[in-house]
mmCIF file of C-alpha atoms and ligand atoms in Angstrom:
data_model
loop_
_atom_site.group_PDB
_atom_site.id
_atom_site.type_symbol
_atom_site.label_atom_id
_atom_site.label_comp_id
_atom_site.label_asym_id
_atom_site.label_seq_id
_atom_site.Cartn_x
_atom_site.Cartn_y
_atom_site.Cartn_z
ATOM 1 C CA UNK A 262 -30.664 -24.886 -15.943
ATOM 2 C CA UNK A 263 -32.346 -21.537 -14.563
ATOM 3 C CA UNK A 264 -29.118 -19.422 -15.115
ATOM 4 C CA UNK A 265 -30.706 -19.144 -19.199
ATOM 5 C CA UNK A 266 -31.098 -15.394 -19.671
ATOM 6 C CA UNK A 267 -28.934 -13.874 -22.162
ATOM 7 C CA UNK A 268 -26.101 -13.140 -19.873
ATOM 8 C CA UNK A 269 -26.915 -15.333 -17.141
ATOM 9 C CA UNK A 270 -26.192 -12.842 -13.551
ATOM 10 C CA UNK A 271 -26.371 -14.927 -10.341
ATOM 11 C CA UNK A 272 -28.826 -12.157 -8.597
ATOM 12 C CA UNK A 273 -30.540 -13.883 -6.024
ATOM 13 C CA UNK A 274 -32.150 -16.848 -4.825
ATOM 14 C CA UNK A 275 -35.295 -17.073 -6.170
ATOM 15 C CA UNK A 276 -34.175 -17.383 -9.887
ATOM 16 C CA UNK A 277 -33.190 -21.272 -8.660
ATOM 17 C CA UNK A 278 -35.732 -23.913 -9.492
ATOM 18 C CA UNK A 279 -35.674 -26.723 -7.167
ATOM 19 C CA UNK A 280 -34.472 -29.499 -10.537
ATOM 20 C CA UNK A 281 -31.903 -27.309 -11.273
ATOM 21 C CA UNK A 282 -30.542 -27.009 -8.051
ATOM 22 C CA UNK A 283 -30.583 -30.786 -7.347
ATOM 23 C CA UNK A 284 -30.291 -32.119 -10.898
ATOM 24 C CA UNK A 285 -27.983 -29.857 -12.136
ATOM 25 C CA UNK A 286 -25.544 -27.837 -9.790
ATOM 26 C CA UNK A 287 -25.616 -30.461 -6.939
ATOM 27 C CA UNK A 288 -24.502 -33.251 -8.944
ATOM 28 C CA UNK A 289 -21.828 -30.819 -10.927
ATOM 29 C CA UNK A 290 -20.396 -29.745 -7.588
ATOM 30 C CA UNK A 291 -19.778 -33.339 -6.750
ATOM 31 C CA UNK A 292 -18.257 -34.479 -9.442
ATOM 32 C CA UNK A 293 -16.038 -31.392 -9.565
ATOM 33 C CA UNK A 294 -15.285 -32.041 -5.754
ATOM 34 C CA UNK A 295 -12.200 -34.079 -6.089
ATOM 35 C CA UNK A 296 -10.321 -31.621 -7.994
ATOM 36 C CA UNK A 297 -7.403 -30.641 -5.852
ATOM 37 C CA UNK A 298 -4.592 -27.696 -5.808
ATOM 38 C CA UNK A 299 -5.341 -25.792 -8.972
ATOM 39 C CA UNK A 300 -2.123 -26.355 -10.561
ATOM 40 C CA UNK A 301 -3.582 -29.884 -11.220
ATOM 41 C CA UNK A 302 -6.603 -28.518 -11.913
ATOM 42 C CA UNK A 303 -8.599 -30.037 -14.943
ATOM 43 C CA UNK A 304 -8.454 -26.669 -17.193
ATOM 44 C CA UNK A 305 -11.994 -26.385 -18.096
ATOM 45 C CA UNK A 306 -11.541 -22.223 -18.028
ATOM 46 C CA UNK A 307 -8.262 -22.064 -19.553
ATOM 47 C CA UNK A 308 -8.204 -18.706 -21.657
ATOM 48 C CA UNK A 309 -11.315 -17.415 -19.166
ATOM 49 C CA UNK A 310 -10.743 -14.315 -16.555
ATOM 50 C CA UNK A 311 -12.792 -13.627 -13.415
ATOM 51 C CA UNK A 312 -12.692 -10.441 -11.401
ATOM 52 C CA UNK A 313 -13.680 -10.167 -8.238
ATOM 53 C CA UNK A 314 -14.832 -6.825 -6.825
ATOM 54 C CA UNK A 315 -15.066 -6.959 -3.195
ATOM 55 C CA UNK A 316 -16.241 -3.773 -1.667
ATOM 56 C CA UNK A 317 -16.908 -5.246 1.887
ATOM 57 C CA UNK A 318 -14.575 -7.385 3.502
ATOM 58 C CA UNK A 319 -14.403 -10.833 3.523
ATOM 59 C CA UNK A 320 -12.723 -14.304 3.925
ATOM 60 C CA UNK A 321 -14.252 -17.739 2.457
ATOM 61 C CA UNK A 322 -16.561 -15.876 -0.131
ATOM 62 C CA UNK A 323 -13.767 -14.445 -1.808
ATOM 63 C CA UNK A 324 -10.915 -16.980 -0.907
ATOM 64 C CA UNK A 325 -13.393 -19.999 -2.373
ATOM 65 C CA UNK A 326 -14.235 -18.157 -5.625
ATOM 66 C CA UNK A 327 -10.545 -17.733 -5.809
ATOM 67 C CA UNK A 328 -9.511 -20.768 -5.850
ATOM 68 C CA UNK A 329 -12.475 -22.677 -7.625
ATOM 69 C CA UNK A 330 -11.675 -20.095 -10.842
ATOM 70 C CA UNK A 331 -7.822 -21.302 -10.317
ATOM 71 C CA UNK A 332 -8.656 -24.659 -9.989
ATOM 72 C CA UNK A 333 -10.662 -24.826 -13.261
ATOM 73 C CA UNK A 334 -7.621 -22.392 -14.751
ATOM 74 C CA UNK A 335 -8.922 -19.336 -15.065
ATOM 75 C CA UNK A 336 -6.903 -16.242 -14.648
ATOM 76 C CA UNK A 337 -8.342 -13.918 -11.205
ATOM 77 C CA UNK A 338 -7.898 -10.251 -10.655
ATOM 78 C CA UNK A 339 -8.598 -9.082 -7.356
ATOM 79 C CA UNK A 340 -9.739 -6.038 -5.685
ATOM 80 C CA UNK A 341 -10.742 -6.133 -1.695
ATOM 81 C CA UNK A 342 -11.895 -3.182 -0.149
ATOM 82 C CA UNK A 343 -12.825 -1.432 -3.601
ATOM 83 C CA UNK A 344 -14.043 1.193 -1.849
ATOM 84 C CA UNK A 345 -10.988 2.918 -1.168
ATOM 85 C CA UNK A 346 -8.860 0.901 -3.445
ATOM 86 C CA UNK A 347 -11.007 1.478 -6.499
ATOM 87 C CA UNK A 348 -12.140 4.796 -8.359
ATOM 88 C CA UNK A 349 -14.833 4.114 -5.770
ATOM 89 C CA UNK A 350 -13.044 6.941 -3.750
ATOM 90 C CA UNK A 351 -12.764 9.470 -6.557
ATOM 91 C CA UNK A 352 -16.317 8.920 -7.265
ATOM 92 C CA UNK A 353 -16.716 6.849 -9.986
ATOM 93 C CA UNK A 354 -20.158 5.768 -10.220
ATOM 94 C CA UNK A 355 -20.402 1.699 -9.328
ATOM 95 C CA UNK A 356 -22.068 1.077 -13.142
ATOM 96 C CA UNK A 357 -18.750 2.920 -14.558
ATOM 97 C CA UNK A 358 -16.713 0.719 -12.989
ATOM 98 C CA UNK A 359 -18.748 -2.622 -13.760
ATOM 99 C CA UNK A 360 -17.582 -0.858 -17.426
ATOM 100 C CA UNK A 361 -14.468 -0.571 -17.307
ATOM 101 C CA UNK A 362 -14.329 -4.038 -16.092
ATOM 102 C CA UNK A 363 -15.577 -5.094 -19.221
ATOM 103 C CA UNK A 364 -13.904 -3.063 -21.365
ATOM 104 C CA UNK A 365 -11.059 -5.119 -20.017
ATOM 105 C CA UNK A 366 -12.528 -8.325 -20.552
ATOM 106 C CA UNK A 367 -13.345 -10.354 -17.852
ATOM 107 C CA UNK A 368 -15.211 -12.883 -18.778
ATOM 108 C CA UNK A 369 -16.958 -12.767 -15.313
ATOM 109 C CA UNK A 370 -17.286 -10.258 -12.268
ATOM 110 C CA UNK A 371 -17.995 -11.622 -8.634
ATOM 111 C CA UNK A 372 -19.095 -8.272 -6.989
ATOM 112 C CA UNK A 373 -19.621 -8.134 -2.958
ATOM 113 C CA UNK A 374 -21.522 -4.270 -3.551
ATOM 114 C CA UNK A 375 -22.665 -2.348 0.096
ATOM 115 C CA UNK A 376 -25.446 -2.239 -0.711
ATOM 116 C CA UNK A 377 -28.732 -3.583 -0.784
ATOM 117 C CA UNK A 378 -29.380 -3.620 -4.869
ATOM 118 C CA UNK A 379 -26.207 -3.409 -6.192
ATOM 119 C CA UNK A 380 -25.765 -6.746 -7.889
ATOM 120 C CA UNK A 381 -28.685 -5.862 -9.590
ATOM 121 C CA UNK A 382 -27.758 -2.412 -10.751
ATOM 122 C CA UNK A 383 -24.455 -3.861 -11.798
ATOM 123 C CA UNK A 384 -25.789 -6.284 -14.085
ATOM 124 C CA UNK A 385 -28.101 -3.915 -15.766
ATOM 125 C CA UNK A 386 -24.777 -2.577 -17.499
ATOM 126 C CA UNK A 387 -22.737 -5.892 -17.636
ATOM 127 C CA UNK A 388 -21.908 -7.349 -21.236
ATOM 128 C CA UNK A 389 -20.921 -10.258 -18.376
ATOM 129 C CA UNK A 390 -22.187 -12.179 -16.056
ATOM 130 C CA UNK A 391 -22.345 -10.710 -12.276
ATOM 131 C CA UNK A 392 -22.066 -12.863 -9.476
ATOM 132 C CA UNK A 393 -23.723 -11.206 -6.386
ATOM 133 C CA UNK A 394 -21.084 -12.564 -3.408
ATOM 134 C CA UNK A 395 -23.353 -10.816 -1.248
ATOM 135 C CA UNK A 396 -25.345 -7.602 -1.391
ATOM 136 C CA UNK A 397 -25.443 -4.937 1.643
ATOM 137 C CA UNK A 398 -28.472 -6.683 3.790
ATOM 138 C CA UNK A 399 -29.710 -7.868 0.648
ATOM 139 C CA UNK A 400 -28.654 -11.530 -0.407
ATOM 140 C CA UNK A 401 -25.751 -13.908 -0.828
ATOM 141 C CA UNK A 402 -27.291 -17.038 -3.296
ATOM 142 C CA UNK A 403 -23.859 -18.848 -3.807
ATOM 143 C CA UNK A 404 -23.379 -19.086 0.241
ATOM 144 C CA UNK A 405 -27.195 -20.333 0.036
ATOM 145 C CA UNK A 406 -26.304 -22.848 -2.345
ATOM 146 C CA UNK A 407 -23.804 -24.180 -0.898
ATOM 147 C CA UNK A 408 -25.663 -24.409 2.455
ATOM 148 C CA UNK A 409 -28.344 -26.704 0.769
ATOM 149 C CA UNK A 410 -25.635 -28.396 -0.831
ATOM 150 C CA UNK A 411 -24.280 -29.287 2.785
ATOM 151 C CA UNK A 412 -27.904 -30.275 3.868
ATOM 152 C CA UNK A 413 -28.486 -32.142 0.712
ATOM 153 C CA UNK A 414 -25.317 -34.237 1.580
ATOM 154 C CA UNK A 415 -25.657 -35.010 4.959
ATOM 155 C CA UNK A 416 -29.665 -35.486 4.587
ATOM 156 C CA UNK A 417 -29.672 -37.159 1.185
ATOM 157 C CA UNK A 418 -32.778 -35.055 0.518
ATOM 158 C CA UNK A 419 -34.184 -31.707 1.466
ATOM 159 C CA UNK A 420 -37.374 -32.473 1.725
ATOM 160 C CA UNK A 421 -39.223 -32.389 5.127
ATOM 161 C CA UNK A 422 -36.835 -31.007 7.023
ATOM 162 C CA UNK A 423 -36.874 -28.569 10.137
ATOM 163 C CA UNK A 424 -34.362 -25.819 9.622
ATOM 164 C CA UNK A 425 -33.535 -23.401 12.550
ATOM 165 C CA UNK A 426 -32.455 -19.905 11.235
ATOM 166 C CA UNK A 427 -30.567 -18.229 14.100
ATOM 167 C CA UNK A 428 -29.318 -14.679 14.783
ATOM 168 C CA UNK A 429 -29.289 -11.584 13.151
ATOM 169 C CA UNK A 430 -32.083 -12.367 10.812
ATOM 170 C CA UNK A 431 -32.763 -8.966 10.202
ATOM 171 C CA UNK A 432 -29.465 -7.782 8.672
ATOM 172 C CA UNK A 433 -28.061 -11.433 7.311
ATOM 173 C CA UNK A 434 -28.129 -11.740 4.014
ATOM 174 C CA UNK A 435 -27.168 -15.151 3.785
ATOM 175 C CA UNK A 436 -30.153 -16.471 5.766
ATOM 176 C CA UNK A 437 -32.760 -14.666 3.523
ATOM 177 C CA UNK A 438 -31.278 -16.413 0.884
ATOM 178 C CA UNK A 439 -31.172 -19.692 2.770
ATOM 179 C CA UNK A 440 -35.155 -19.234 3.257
ATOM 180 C CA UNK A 441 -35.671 -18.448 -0.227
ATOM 181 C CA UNK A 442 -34.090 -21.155 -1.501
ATOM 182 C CA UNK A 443 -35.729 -23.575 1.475
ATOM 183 C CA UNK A 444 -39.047 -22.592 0.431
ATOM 184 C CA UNK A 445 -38.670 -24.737 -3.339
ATOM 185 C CA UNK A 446 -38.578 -27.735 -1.546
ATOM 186 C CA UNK A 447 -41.330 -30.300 0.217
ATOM 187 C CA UNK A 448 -42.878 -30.101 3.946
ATOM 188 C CA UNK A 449 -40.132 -27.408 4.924
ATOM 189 C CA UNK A 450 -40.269 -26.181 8.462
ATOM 190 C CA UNK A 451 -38.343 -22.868 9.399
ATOM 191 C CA UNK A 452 -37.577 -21.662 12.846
ATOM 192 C CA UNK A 453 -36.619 -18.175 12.790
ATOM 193 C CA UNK A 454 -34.590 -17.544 16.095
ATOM 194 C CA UNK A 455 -33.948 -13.950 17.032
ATOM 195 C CA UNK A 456 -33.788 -11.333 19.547
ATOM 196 C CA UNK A 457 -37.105 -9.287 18.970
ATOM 197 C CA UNK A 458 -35.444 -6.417 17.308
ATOM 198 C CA UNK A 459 -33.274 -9.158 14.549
ATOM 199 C CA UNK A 460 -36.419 -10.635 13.533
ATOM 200 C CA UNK A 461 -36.433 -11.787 9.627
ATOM 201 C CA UNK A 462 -37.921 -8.874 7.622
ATOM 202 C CA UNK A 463 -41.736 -8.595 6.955
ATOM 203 C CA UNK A 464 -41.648 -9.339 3.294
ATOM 204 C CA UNK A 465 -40.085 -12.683 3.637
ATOM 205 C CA UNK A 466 -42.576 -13.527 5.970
ATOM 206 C CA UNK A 467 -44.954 -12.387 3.460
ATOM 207 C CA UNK A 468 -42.911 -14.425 0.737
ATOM 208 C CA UNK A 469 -43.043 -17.903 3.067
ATOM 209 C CA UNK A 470 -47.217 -17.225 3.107
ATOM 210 C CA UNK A 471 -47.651 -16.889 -0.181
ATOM 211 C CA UNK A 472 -45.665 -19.884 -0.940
ATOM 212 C CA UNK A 473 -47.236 -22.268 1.576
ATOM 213 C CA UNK A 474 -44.035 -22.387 3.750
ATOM 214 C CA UNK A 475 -44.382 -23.281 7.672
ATOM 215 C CA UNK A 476 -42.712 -21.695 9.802
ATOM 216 C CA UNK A 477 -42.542 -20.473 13.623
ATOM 217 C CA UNK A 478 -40.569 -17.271 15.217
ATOM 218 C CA UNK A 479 -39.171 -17.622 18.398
ATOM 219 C CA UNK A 480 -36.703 -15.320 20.572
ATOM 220 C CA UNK A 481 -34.978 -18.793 22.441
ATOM 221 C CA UNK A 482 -32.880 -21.307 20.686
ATOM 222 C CA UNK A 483 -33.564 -23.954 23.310
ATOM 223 C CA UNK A 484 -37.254 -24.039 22.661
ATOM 224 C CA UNK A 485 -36.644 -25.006 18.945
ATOM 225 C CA UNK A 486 -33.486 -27.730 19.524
ATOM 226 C CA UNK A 487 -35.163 -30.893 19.790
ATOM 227 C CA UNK A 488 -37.161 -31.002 16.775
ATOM 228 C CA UNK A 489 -34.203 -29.158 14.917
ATOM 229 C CA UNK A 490 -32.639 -31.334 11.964
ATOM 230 C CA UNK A 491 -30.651 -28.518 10.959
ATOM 231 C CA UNK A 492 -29.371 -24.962 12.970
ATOM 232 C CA UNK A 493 -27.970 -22.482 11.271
ATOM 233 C CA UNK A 494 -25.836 -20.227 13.003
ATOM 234 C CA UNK A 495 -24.975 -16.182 12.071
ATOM 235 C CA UNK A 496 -23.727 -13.557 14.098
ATOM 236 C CA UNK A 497 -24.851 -10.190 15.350
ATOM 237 C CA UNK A 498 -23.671 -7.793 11.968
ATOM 238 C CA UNK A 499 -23.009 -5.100 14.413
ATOM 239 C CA UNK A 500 -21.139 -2.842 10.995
ATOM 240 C CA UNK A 501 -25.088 -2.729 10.055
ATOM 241 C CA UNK A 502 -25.651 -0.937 13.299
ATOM 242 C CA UNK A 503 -24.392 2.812 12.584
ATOM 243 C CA UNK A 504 -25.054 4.157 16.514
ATOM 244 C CA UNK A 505 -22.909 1.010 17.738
ATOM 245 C CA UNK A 506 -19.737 2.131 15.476
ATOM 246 C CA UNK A 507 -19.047 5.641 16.999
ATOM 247 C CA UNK A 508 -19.220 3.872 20.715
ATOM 248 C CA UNK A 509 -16.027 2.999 22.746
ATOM 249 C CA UNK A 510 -15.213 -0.666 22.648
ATOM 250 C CA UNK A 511 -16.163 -1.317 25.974
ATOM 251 C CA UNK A 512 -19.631 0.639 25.928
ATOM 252 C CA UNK A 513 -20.563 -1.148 22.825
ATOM 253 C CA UNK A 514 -19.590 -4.661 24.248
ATOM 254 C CA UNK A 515 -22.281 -3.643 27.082
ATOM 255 C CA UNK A 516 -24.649 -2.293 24.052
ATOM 256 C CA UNK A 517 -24.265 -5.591 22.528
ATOM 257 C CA UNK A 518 -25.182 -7.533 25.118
ATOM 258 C CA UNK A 519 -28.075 -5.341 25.488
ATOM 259 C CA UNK A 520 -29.678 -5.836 22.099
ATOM 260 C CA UNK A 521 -29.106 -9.949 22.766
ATOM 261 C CA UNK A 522 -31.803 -9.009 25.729
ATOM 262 C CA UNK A 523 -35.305 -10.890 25.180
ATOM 263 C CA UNK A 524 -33.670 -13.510 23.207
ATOM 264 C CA UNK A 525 -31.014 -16.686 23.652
ATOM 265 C CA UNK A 526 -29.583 -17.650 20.230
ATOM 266 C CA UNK A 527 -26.125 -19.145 21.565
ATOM 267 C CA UNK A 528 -25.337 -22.726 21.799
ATOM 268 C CA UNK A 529 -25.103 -23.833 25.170
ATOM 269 C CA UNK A 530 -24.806 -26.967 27.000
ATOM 270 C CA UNK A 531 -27.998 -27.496 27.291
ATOM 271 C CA UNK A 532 -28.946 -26.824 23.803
ATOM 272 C CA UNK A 533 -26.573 -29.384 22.575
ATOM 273 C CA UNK A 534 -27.788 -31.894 24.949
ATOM 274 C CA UNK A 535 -31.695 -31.440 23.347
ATOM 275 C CA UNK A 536 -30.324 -30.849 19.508
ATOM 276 C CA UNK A 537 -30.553 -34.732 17.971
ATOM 277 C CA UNK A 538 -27.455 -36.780 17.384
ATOM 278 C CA UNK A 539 -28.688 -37.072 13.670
ATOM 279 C CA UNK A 540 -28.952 -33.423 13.309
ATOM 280 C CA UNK A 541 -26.204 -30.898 11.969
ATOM 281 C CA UNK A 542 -25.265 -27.338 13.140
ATOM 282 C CA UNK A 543 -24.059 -25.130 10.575
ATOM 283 C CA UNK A 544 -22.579 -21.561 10.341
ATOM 284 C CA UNK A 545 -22.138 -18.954 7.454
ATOM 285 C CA UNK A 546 -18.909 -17.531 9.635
ATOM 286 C CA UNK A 547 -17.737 -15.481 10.337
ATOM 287 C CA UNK A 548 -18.426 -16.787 13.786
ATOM 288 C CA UNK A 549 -17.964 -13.691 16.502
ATOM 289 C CA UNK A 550 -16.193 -13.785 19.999
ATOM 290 C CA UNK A 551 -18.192 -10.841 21.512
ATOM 291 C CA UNK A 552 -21.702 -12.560 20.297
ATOM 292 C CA UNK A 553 -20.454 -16.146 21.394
ATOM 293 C CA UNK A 554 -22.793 -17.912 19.027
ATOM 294 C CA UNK A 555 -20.462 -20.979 18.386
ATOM 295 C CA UNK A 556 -17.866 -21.194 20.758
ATOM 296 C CA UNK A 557 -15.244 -22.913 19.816
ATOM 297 C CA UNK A 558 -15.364 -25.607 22.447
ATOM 298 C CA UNK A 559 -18.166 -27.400 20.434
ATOM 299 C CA UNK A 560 -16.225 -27.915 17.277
ATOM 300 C CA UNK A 561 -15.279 -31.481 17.936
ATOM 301 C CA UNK A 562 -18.699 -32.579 18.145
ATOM 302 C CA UNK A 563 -19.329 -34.305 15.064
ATOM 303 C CA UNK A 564 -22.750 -31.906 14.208
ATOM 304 C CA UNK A 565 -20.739 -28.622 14.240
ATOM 305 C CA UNK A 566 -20.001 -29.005 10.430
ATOM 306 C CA UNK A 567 -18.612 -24.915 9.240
ATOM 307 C CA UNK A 568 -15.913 -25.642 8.382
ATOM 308 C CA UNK A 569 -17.068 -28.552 5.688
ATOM 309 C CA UNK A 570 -19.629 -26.043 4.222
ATOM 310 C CA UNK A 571 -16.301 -23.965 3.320
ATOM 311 C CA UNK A 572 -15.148 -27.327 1.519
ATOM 312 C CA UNK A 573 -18.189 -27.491 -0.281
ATOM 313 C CA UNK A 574 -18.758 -23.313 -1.256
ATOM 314 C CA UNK A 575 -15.009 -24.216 -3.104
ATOM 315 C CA UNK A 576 -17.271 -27.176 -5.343
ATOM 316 C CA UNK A 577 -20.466 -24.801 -5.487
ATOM 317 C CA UNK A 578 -18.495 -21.929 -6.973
ATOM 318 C CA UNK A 579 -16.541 -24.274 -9.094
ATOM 319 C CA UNK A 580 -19.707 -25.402 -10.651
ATOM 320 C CA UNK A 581 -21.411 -22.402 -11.155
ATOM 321 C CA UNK A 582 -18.208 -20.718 -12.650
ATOM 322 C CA UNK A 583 -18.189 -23.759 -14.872
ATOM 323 C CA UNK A 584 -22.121 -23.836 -16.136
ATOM 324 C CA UNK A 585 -21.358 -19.918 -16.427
ATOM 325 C CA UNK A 586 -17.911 -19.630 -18.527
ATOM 326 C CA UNK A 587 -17.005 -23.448 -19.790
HETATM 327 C C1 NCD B 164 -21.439 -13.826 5.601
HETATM 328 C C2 NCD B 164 -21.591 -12.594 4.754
HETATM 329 O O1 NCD B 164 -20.616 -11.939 4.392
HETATM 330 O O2 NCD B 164 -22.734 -12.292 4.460
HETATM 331 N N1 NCD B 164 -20.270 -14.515 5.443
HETATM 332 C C3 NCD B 164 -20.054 -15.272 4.316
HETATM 333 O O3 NCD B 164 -20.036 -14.803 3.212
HETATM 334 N N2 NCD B 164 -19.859 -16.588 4.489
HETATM 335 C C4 NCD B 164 -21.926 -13.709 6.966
HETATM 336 C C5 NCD B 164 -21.490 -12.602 7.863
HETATM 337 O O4 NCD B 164 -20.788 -11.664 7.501
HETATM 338 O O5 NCD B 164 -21.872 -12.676 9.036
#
């Protein structure tokens, strides 16, 4: 397994080997899948603690770590929005407060930090393993992991397949991670789909060279849809955007659909008529009403699959937690 170090931190992507991923955590997550409510959970972290240190807000990331540490029987402590609900607001230093945390003995600290970096700086004074649940822009590996997971079990292999990357590709961490973990695998195509100014940073570009990846960047979601096996939605992180914040709602709706100028990255009619029956559309949600990149009147079509990714980030974090703590 590649989580060997000393204290094994989940940091980013790139620490996964393709073996482990597939040998290991893939097969763990579905044997681990059918473990229901956790009061009938099977008890494999009975005795163990997890905190989870949320400083940005979220839903599924920290819902799904929740509940996979009470399903294996693990006690949870909780902080969302640490940054006003923790020291954070006195201010106490981020590494002071990964301290204190173990000082009071957590076994295990899921940290959502704002910024870019901070899982790592966290670790470097953890006793205990850190879980990065997503980093400022930086990265989010478990939502990664559980998005090959979903490929892996709808495709039966990762291997040769064309993956769309739509959206904010600029700000998303998830989707960096995505194409970091994409890139350990066989005759991988990526299609990076963005307005000009959300393109996918330079030095993952730079990263996908190095390492032999294809891949194409392209500004229109229709022009990539029939050879897509796989689309992967995110939306427009307009809280990245400091100038948007300070406008009037109405002025930044109009900004907003501004900055979508130059480039079509919502699912339309006529991109679900080109996208193959076989293929699967996927989203990290939150999905977003004023971007309108998945509306909702596509989610009975059998390829719109969010909602099952969810499912499976509840197995992923259960195995991880498990190869982690157990
Ligand atoms: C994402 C995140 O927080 O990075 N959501 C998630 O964890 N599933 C995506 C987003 O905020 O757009």
């Amino acid at each position: 397994m590649a989580i060997t170090e000393t204290i094994p931190h989940i940091i980013d992507a790139q620490q996964f080997t393709r073996s482990w991923m597939e040998d290991e955590l893939f097969p763990h997550a579905q044997s681990l899948a059918r473990i229901g409510k956790y009061s009938l959970g099977n008890g494999s972290l009975k005795g163990k603690s997890v905190a989870l240190i949320f400083y940005e807000p979220s839903t599924r990331t920290r819902f799904s770590f929740q509940v996979a540490a009470l399903n294996l029987g693990a006690d949870v402590a909780v902080t969302e929005n640490a940054g006003e609900f923790s020291s954070a607001i006195k201010g106490e230093t981020l590494a002071d407060s990964i301290r204190t945390y173990n000082a009071l003995n957590f076994d295990a600290i899921v940290l959502r930090s704002p910024y870019e970096g901070g899982a790592r700086d966290a670790a470097e004074v953890s006793g205990v393993p850190i879980i990065n649940a997503g980093d400022g822009k930086g990265q989010h590996p478990t939502q990664a992991l559980l998005d090959l997971y979903t490929m892996k079990e709808h495709f039966g292999q990762i291997d040769g397949l064309r993956v769309a990357l739509i959206g904010d590709l600029k700000n998303s961490r998830t989707h960096r991670s995505t194409a970091y973990l994409l890139a350990r695998f066989k005759n991988i195509t990526i299609d990076f789909v963005s307005p000009p100014q959300f393109q996918m940073r330079q030095d993952m570009l730079d990263y996908l060279d190095r390492h032999n990846v294809q891949y194409n960047i392209s500004n229109r979601l229709i022009d990539v849809s029939e050879t897509a096996d796989v689309v992967c939605l995110t939306r427009l992180q307009t809280e990245r955007m400091k100038t948007l914040k300070v406008l009037p709602k109405k002025i930044r709706q109009f900004a907003i659909r501004n900055l979508l100028h130059g480039g079509d990255v919502c699912l339309s009619d006529e991109v679900m008529e080109k996208l193959p029956d076989s293929s699967i559309i996927m989203h990290v949600l939150p999905r977003s009403k004023d971007f309108g990149e998945l509306p909702e009147k596509y989610d009975q079509d059998q390829r719109v699959v969010p909602f099952k990714q969810v499912e499976h980030g509840v197995s992923i974090r259960m195995a991880l937690l498990e190869m982690l703590l157990a």
